[in-house]
Amino acid sequence: MPKVSDDRLAARRREILDGARHCFAEYGYDGATVKRIEESTGLSRGAIFHHFRDKEALFLALAHEDAERMADVAAEQGLVQVMRDMLARPQDFDWLGTRLEIARKLRTDPSFRSAWLAHSADVEQATLRRLERGRQAGRLRDDVPTDVLVRYLDLVLDGLITRLATGQPTDDLHAVLDLVEESVRIER
Amino acid sequence: MPKVSDDRLAARRREILDGARHCFAEYGYDGATVKRIEESTGLSRGAIFHHFRDKEALFLALAHEDAERMADVAAEQGLVQVMRDMLARPQDFDWLGTRLEIARKLRTDPSFRSAWLAHSADVEQATLRRLERGRQAGRLRDDVPTDVLVRYLDLVLDGLITRLATGQPTDDLHAVLDLVEESVRIER
């Protein structure tokens, strides 16, 4: 297939993802009907579902993008930096509310659940590797197993997502993240 | 009004709350239709809405019960104990998933939001008072303002609720809560 076509396909895929992200942010998972996804992407359902099998696949592709971005930051700068980025640009995380709305689906739909958890695992792995490096460099506390620290940071991240998704103020969370960061370090 | 009647009213109210809690846990906020609430309480809509103005009022009454229970434990034993109780009996917190599903409503419905946040404030106040006592007793670290510690614990609680509500395993969170508890204490 000639290069130009690949570029066009990638651009089309990008348009669909961006439009769908806005649509999920605005209407929620259930509220993001195919008709509304058509409107927010400006594309027909035929074009959309040429790229993504169904709404679920589209949603999981967005979650996968998030996870990749978070894993990159987590690998380089740690999971606390991922959280600081969220605090700095809450408007970019509008769509996170959708992550809460799918709680029931996660609990009751095993295949959706395993696809979703695979993404979380990427972020956990990136966090784990960074913490291991921190441990080797003597920055990380050594009295608690690294996997406990990963789960701890992950739990705080879930809390932060909930906070953002419910529209609660987050200005006052910078000092909290300082505390979180410090609690995985070697000394106060 | 004679005493027996009060008892009956209270018992009826109790039946409605218990049935509704199961109904919300099973079907979610939107899925808990009036018809389903009738089925799970075994009562007619007339009887139910004699006690509670509407579904929203019923939901907020359940949230209020939770908040009262959590505030009692938080006041006596701290917010970490509230979380330990959740880990010990996850099945009692089935309905917490509903708390996530209402994220959109919290974000977009100001009166619902303020009613909801009032409950959270009760738990925060109870936690704050307990931490203040801990500080006076010299158990609490004194290099971080108490309100930052409260917000920290609250954020972890939100994370834990999300974890439970999405049906993720929580067995491995005991060590995480040890870390959380220790990070608000005076020394490692």
Coordinates of C-alpha atoms in Angstrom, one line a residue:
Chain A
M1 CA 0.0 0.0 0.0
P2 CA 1.5 3.4 -0.9
K3 CA 2.7 5.6 1.9
V4 CA 0.2 8.4 1.3
S5 CA -2.7 6.0 2.0
D6 CA -1.1 4.9 5.3
D7 CA -0.9 8.5 6.3
R8 CA -4.5 9.1 5.4
L9 CA -5.6 6.1 7.3
A10 CA -3.6 7.2 10.3
A11 CA -5.1 10.7 10.1
R12 CA -8.6 9.3 9.8
R13 CA -8.0 7.1 12.8
R14 CA -6.7 10.2 14.7
E15 CA -9.8 12.2 13.8
I16 CA -12.1 9.4 15.0
L17 CA -10.2 9.0 18.3
D18 CA -10.2 12.8 19.0
G19 CA -13.9 13.1 18.2
A20 CA -14.8 10.1 20.2
R21 CA -12.9 11.3 23.2
H22 CA -14.9 14.5 23.2
C23 CA -18.1 12.6 22.7
F24 CA -17.4 10.2 25.7
A25 CA -16.3 13.2 27.8
E26 CA -19.6 15.0 27.0
Y27 CA -22.1 12.2 27.1
G28 CA -20.5 9.4 29.1
Y29 CA -20.1 5.8 27.9
D30 CA -23.7 4.9 27.5
G31 CA -24.7 8.4 26.3
A32 CA -22.1 8.3 23.5
T33 CA -24.4 6.8 20.9
V34 CA -23.2 5.9 17.4
K35 CA -25.2 8.9 16.2
R36 CA -23.4 11.2 18.6
I37 CA -20.0 9.7 17.7
E38 CA -20.8 10.4 14.1
E39 CA -21.6 14.0 14.9
S40 CA -18.5 14.7 17.0
T41 CA -16.1 13.0 14.5
G42 CA -17.9 14.4 11.5
L43 CA -17.7 10.9 9.9
S44 CA -20.2 8.2 9.0
R45 CA -20.7 5.1 11.1
G46 CA -19.3 3.1 8.1
A47 CA -16.1 5.1 8.2
I48 CA -15.8 4.9 12.0
F49 CA -16.4 1.1 12.2
H50 CA -14.1 0.5 9.4
H51 CA -11.4 1.5 11.9
F52 CA -12.8 0.2 15.1
R53 CA -15.0 -2.9 15.5
D54 CA -17.5 -1.3 17.8
K55 CA -17.9 1.4 20.5
E56 CA -16.2 -0.8 23.0
A57 CA -13.1 -1.2 20.8
L58 CA -13.1 2.6 20.3
F59 CA -13.3 3.2 24.0
L60 CA -10.5 0.7 24.7
A61 CA -8.3 2.3 22.0
L62 CA -8.7 5.6 23.9
A63 CA -7.8 4.0 27.2
H64 CA -4.8 2.4 25.5
E65 CA -3.6 5.9 24.3
D66 CA -4.0 7.2 27.8
A67 CA -2.1 4.2 29.2
E68 CA 0.8 4.6 26.7
R69 CA 1.1 8.3 27.5
M70 CA 1.0 7.6 31.3
A71 CA 3.5 4.8 31.0
D72 CA 5.9 7.0 29.1
V73 CA 5.8 9.7 31.8
A74 CA 5.8 7.1 34.6
A75 CA 8.9 5.4 33.1
E76 CA 10.8 8.7 32.8
Q77 CA 9.5 10.8 35.7
G78 CA 7.5 8.5 37.9
L79 CA 3.8 8.0 38.6
V80 CA 3.6 11.1 40.8
Q81 CA 4.6 13.2 37.8
V82 CA 1.7 11.6 35.9
M83 CA -0.6 12.9 38.7
R84 CA 1.0 16.4 38.8
D85 CA 0.4 16.6 35.0
M86 CA -3.3 15.8 35.7
L87 CA -3.5 18.6 38.3
A88 CA -1.8 21.0 35.9
R89 CA -4.3 20.4 33.1
P90 CA -7.5 19.1 34.5
Q91 CA -9.4 20.1 31.3
D92 CA -7.4 17.5 29.4
F93 CA -8.8 14.8 31.6
D94 CA -12.5 15.6 31.1
W95 CA -13.1 12.2 29.7
L96 CA -11.8 10.4 32.8
G97 CA -15.4 10.5 34.2
T98 CA -16.1 7.8 31.7
R99 CA -13.6 5.6 33.4
L100 CA -15.8 5.7 36.5
E101 CA -19.0 5.1 34.5
I102 CA -17.6 1.8 33.2
A103 CA -17.1 0.4 36.7
R104 CA -20.1 -1.8 36.4
K105 CA -19.0 -3.1 33.0
L106 CA -15.6 -3.8 34.4
R107 CA -17.1 -5.8 37.2
T108 CA -19.5 -7.8 35.1
D109 CA -17.9 -8.2 31.7
P110 CA -14.8 -10.4 31.9
S111 CA -13.5 -9.8 28.3
F112 CA -13.8 -6.0 28.7
R113 CA -12.2 -6.3 32.1
S114 CA -9.2 -8.2 30.9
A115 CA -8.6 -5.7 28.0
W116 CA -8.9 -2.8 30.4
L117 CA -6.6 -4.4 33.0
A118 CA -3.9 -5.0 30.3
H119 CA -3.6 -1.3 29.9
S120 CA -3.3 -0.6 33.6
A121 CA -0.6 -3.3 33.7
D122 CA 1.5 -1.3 31.2
V123 CA 1.5 1.7 33.5
E124 CA 2.2 -0.5 36.5
Q125 CA 5.2 -2.1 34.7
A126 CA 6.6 1.3 33.8
T127 CA 6.1 2.6 37.3
L128 CA 7.8 -0.6 38.7
R129 CA 10.8 -0.2 36.4
R130 CA 11.3 3.4 37.4
L131 CA 11.0 2.5 41.1
E132 CA 13.5 -0.3 40.7
R133 CA 15.9 2.3 39.2
G134 CA 15.2 4.6 42.1
R135 CA 15.9 1.8 44.5
Q136 CA 19.3 1.0 42.8
A137 CA 20.2 4.7 42.9
G138 CA 19.4 4.7 46.6
R139 CA 16.5 7.2 46.3
L140 CA 13.8 4.8 47.2
R141 CA 13.0 3.5 50.7
D142 CA 14.1 -0.1 51.1
D143 CA 11.9 -1.2 54.0
V144 CA 8.8 -1.7 51.8
P145 CA 8.7 -4.1 48.8
T146 CA 8.7 -2.3 45.5
D147 CA 5.4 -3.9 44.4
V148 CA 3.7 -2.5 47.5
L149 CA 4.9 1.0 46.5
V150 CA 3.6 0.5 43.0
R151 CA 0.2 -0.5 44.3
Y152 CA 0.2 2.4 46.7
L153 CA 0.9 4.9 43.9
D154 CA -1.7 3.2 41.8
L155 CA -4.3 3.6 44.5
V156 CA -3.6 7.3 44.9
L157 CA -3.9 7.6 41.1
D158 CA -7.3 6.0 41.2
G159 CA -8.3 8.5 43.9
L160 CA -7.1 11.4 41.9
I161 CA -9.0 10.2 38.8
T162 CA -12.1 10.0 40.9
R163 CA -11.5 13.4 42.3
L164 CA -11.1 14.9 38.8
A165 CA -14.0 13.0 37.3
T166 CA -16.4 14.2 39.9
G167 CA -15.4 17.7 39.3
Q168 CA -14.1 18.3 42.8
P169 CA -11.5 21.0 43.3
T170 CA -7.9 19.8 43.0
D171 CA -5.9 22.9 43.7
D172 CA -5.3 21.8 47.2
L173 CA -3.8 18.5 46.1
H174 CA -0.3 19.6 45.3
A175 CA 0.8 19.4 48.9
V176 CA -0.8 16.0 49.1
L177 CA 1.2 14.8 46.2
D178 CA 4.4 16.1 47.9
L179 CA 3.5 13.9 50.8
V180 CA 2.9 10.9 48.5
E181 CA 6.2 11.4 46.7
E182 CA 8.1 11.7 49.9
S183 CA 6.5 8.6 51.4
V184 CA 8.1 6.4 48.8
R185 CA 11.5 8.1 49.2
I186 CA 14.4 7.0 51.4
E187 CA 14.0 9.7 54.0
R188 CA 11.7 12.5 55.0
Chain B
M1 CA -48.3 9.9 67.4
P2 CA -48.1 6.7 69.5
K3 CA -44.8 5.0 70.0
V4 CA -45.7 1.8 68.1
S5 CA -46.4 3.8 65.0
D6 CA -43.0 5.5 65.1
D7 CA -41.4 2.1 65.4
R8 CA -43.4 0.9 62.4
L9 CA -42.4 3.9 60.4
A10 CA -38.8 3.5 61.3
A11 CA -38.9 -0.2 60.4
R12 CA -40.6 0.6 57.1
R13 CA -37.9 3.2 56.4
R14 CA -35.3 0.6 57.2
E15 CA -36.8 -2.0 54.8
I16 CA -36.9 0.6 52.0
L17 CA -33.3 1.6 52.6
D18 CA -32.0 -2.0 52.7
G19 CA -34.0 -3.0 49.6
A20 CA -32.9 0.1 47.7
R21 CA -29.3 -0.5 48.6
H22 CA -29.4 -4.0 47.0
C23 CA -31.2 -2.6 44.0
F24 CA -28.6 0.1 43.4
A25 CA -25.8 -2.4 43.9
E26 CA -27.3 -4.7 41.4
Y27 CA -28.5 -2.4 38.7
G28 CA -26.6 0.9 39.2
Y29 CA -28.1 4.3 39.7
D30 CA -29.8 4.6 36.3
G31 CA -30.7 0.9 36.2
A32 CA -32.5 1.1 39.6
T33 CA -35.9 2.0 38.2
V34 CA -38.9 2.6 40.4
K35 CA -40.2 -0.8 39.3
R36 CA -37.0 -2.5 40.4
I37 CA -36.9 -0.7 43.7
E38 CA -40.5 -1.9 44.3
E39 CA -39.4 -5.4 43.6
S40 CA -36.3 -5.3 45.8
T41 CA -38.1 -3.6 48.7
G42 CA -41.4 -5.6 48.3
L43 CA -43.2 -2.3 48.7
S44 CA -45.3 -0.2 46.4
R45 CA -44.0 3.1 45.0
G46 CA -46.7 4.9 47.0
A47 CA -45.2 3.4 50.2
I48 CA -41.6 4.1 49.1
F49 CA -42.2 7.7 48.1
H50 CA -44.1 8.4 51.2
H51 CA -40.8 8.1 53.0
F52 CA -38.5 9.5 50.3
R53 CA -39.3 12.3 47.9
D54 CA -37.7 10.6 44.9
K55 CA -35.0 8.2 43.8
E56 CA -32.4 10.9 44.3
A57 CA -33.5 11.4 47.9
L58 CA -33.3 7.7 48.6
F59 CA -29.9 7.5 47.1
L60 CA -28.7 10.4 49.2
A61 CA -30.2 8.9 52.3
L62 CA -28.1 5.8 51.7
A63 CA -25.0 7.9 51.1
H64 CA -25.8 9.7 54.4
E65 CA -26.0 6.4 56.3
D66 CA -22.6 5.4 54.9
A67 CA -21.1 8.7 55.8
E68 CA -22.4 8.5 59.4
R69 CA -21.0 5.0 59.8
M70 CA -17.7 6.0 58.3
A71 CA -17.6 9.2 60.4
D72 CA -18.1 7.2 63.6
V73 CA -15.3 4.8 62.8
A74 CA -13.1 7.7 61.6
A75 CA -13.7 9.6 64.8
E76 CA -12.8 6.6 67.0
Q77 CA -10.2 4.7 65.0
G78 CA -9.2 6.9 62.1
L79 CA -9.9 6.8 58.4
V80 CA -7.4 4.1 57.8
Q81 CA -9.6 1.8 59.9
V82 CA -12.5 2.7 57.7
M83 CA -10.5 1.4 54.8
R84 CA -9.4 -1.7 56.6
D85 CA -13.1 -2.5 57.3
M86 CA -13.8 -2.2 53.6
L87 CA -11.0 -4.6 52.8
A88 CA -12.3 -7.0 55.5
R89 CA -15.8 -7.1 54.1
P90 CA -15.8 -6.1 50.4
Q91 CA -19.2 -7.7 49.9
D92 CA -20.7 -5.1 52.1
F93 CA -19.5 -2.4 49.7
D94 CA -21.1 -3.8 46.6
W95 CA -23.2 -0.7 46.2
L96 CA -20.1 1.6 46.1
G97 CA -20.0 1.1 42.3
T98 CA -23.0 3.4 42.2
R99 CA -20.9 6.1 43.7
L100 CA -18.8 6.0 40.6
E101 CA -21.7 6.0 38.2
I102 CA -22.9 9.2 39.7
A103 CA -19.7 11.0 38.8
R104 CA -21.4 12.7 35.9
K105 CA -24.3 13.8 37.9
L106 CA -22.0 15.2 40.6
R107 CA -20.2 17.2 38.0
T108 CA -23.3 18.6 36.3
D109 CA -26.0 18.8 38.9
P110 CA -25.2 21.5 41.5
S111 CA -27.9 20.7 44.0
F112 CA -27.1 17.0 44.0
R113 CA -23.5 17.8 44.3
S114 CA -23.9 20.0 47.3
A115 CA -26.0 17.4 49.1
W116 CA -23.4 14.8 48.3
L117 CA -20.4 16.9 49.4
A118 CA -22.1 17.7 52.7
H119 CA -21.9 14.0 53.6
S120 CA -18.2 13.8 52.6
A121 CA -17.6 16.8 54.8
D122 CA -18.9 14.9 57.8
V123 CA -16.4 12.2 57.3
E124 CA -13.6 14.7 56.8
Q125 CA -14.6 16.6 59.9
A126 CA -14.5 13.4 62.0
T127 CA -11.1 12.5 60.4
L128 CA -9.8 15.9 61.1
R129 CA -10.8 15.8 64.8
R130 CA -9.2 12.4 65.3
L131 CA -6.0 13.6 63.6
E132 CA -6.0 16.7 65.8
R133 CA -6.2 14.4 68.9
G134 CA -3.3 12.3 67.4
R135 CA -1.3 15.5 67.0
Q136 CA -1.9 16.5 70.5
A137 CA -0.9 13.1 71.7
G138 CA 2.3 13.3 69.7
R139 CA 1.4 10.4 67.4
L140 CA 1.0 12.5 64.3
R141 CA 3.8 14.0 62.2
D142 CA 3.9 17.7 62.7
D143 CA 5.8 18.8 59.6
V144 CA 2.6 18.6 57.4
P145 CA -0.6 20.6 58.1
T146 CA -3.4 18.5 59.4
D147 CA -5.8 19.4 56.6
V148 CA -3.2 18.1 54.1
L149 CA -3.2 14.8 55.9
V150 CA -7.0 14.7 55.8
R151 CA -7.0 15.3 52.1
Y152 CA -4.4 12.7 51.6
L153 CA -6.4 10.1 53.5
D154 CA -9.5 11.1 51.6
L155 CA -7.8 10.7 48.3
V156 CA -6.6 7.2 49.2
L157 CA -10.2 6.4 50.3
D158 CA -11.5 7.5 46.9
G159 CA -8.9 5.2 45.3
L160 CA -10.0 2.3 47.5
I161 CA -13.6 2.8 46.7
T162 CA -12.8 2.8 43.0
R163 CA -10.8 -0.4 43.4
L164 CA -13.6 -2.1 45.2
A165 CA -16.2 -0.8 42.8
T166 CA -14.5 -2.0 39.7
G167 CA -14.1 -5.5 41.2
Q168 CA -10.3 -5.5 41.3
P169 CA -8.6 -7.7 43.9
T170 CA -7.9 -5.9 47.2
D171 CA -6.1 -8.7 49.1
D172 CA -2.8 -7.1 48.3
L173 CA -3.8 -3.7 49.8
H174 CA -3.3 -4.4 53.5
A175 CA 0.4 -3.6 53.2
V176 CA -0.5 -0.5 51.2
L177 CA -2.7 0.7 54.1
D178 CA 0.1 0.0 56.5
L179 CA 2.3 2.4 54.4
V180 CA -0.5 5.0 54.3
E181 CA -1.0 4.8 58.1
E182 CA 2.7 5.1 58.8
S183 CA 3.1 8.1 56.4
V184 CA 0.8 10.2 58.6
R185 CA 2.6 9.1 61.8
I186 CA 5.4 10.9 63.6
E187 CA 8.1 8.5 62.6
R188 CA 8.8 5.5 60.5

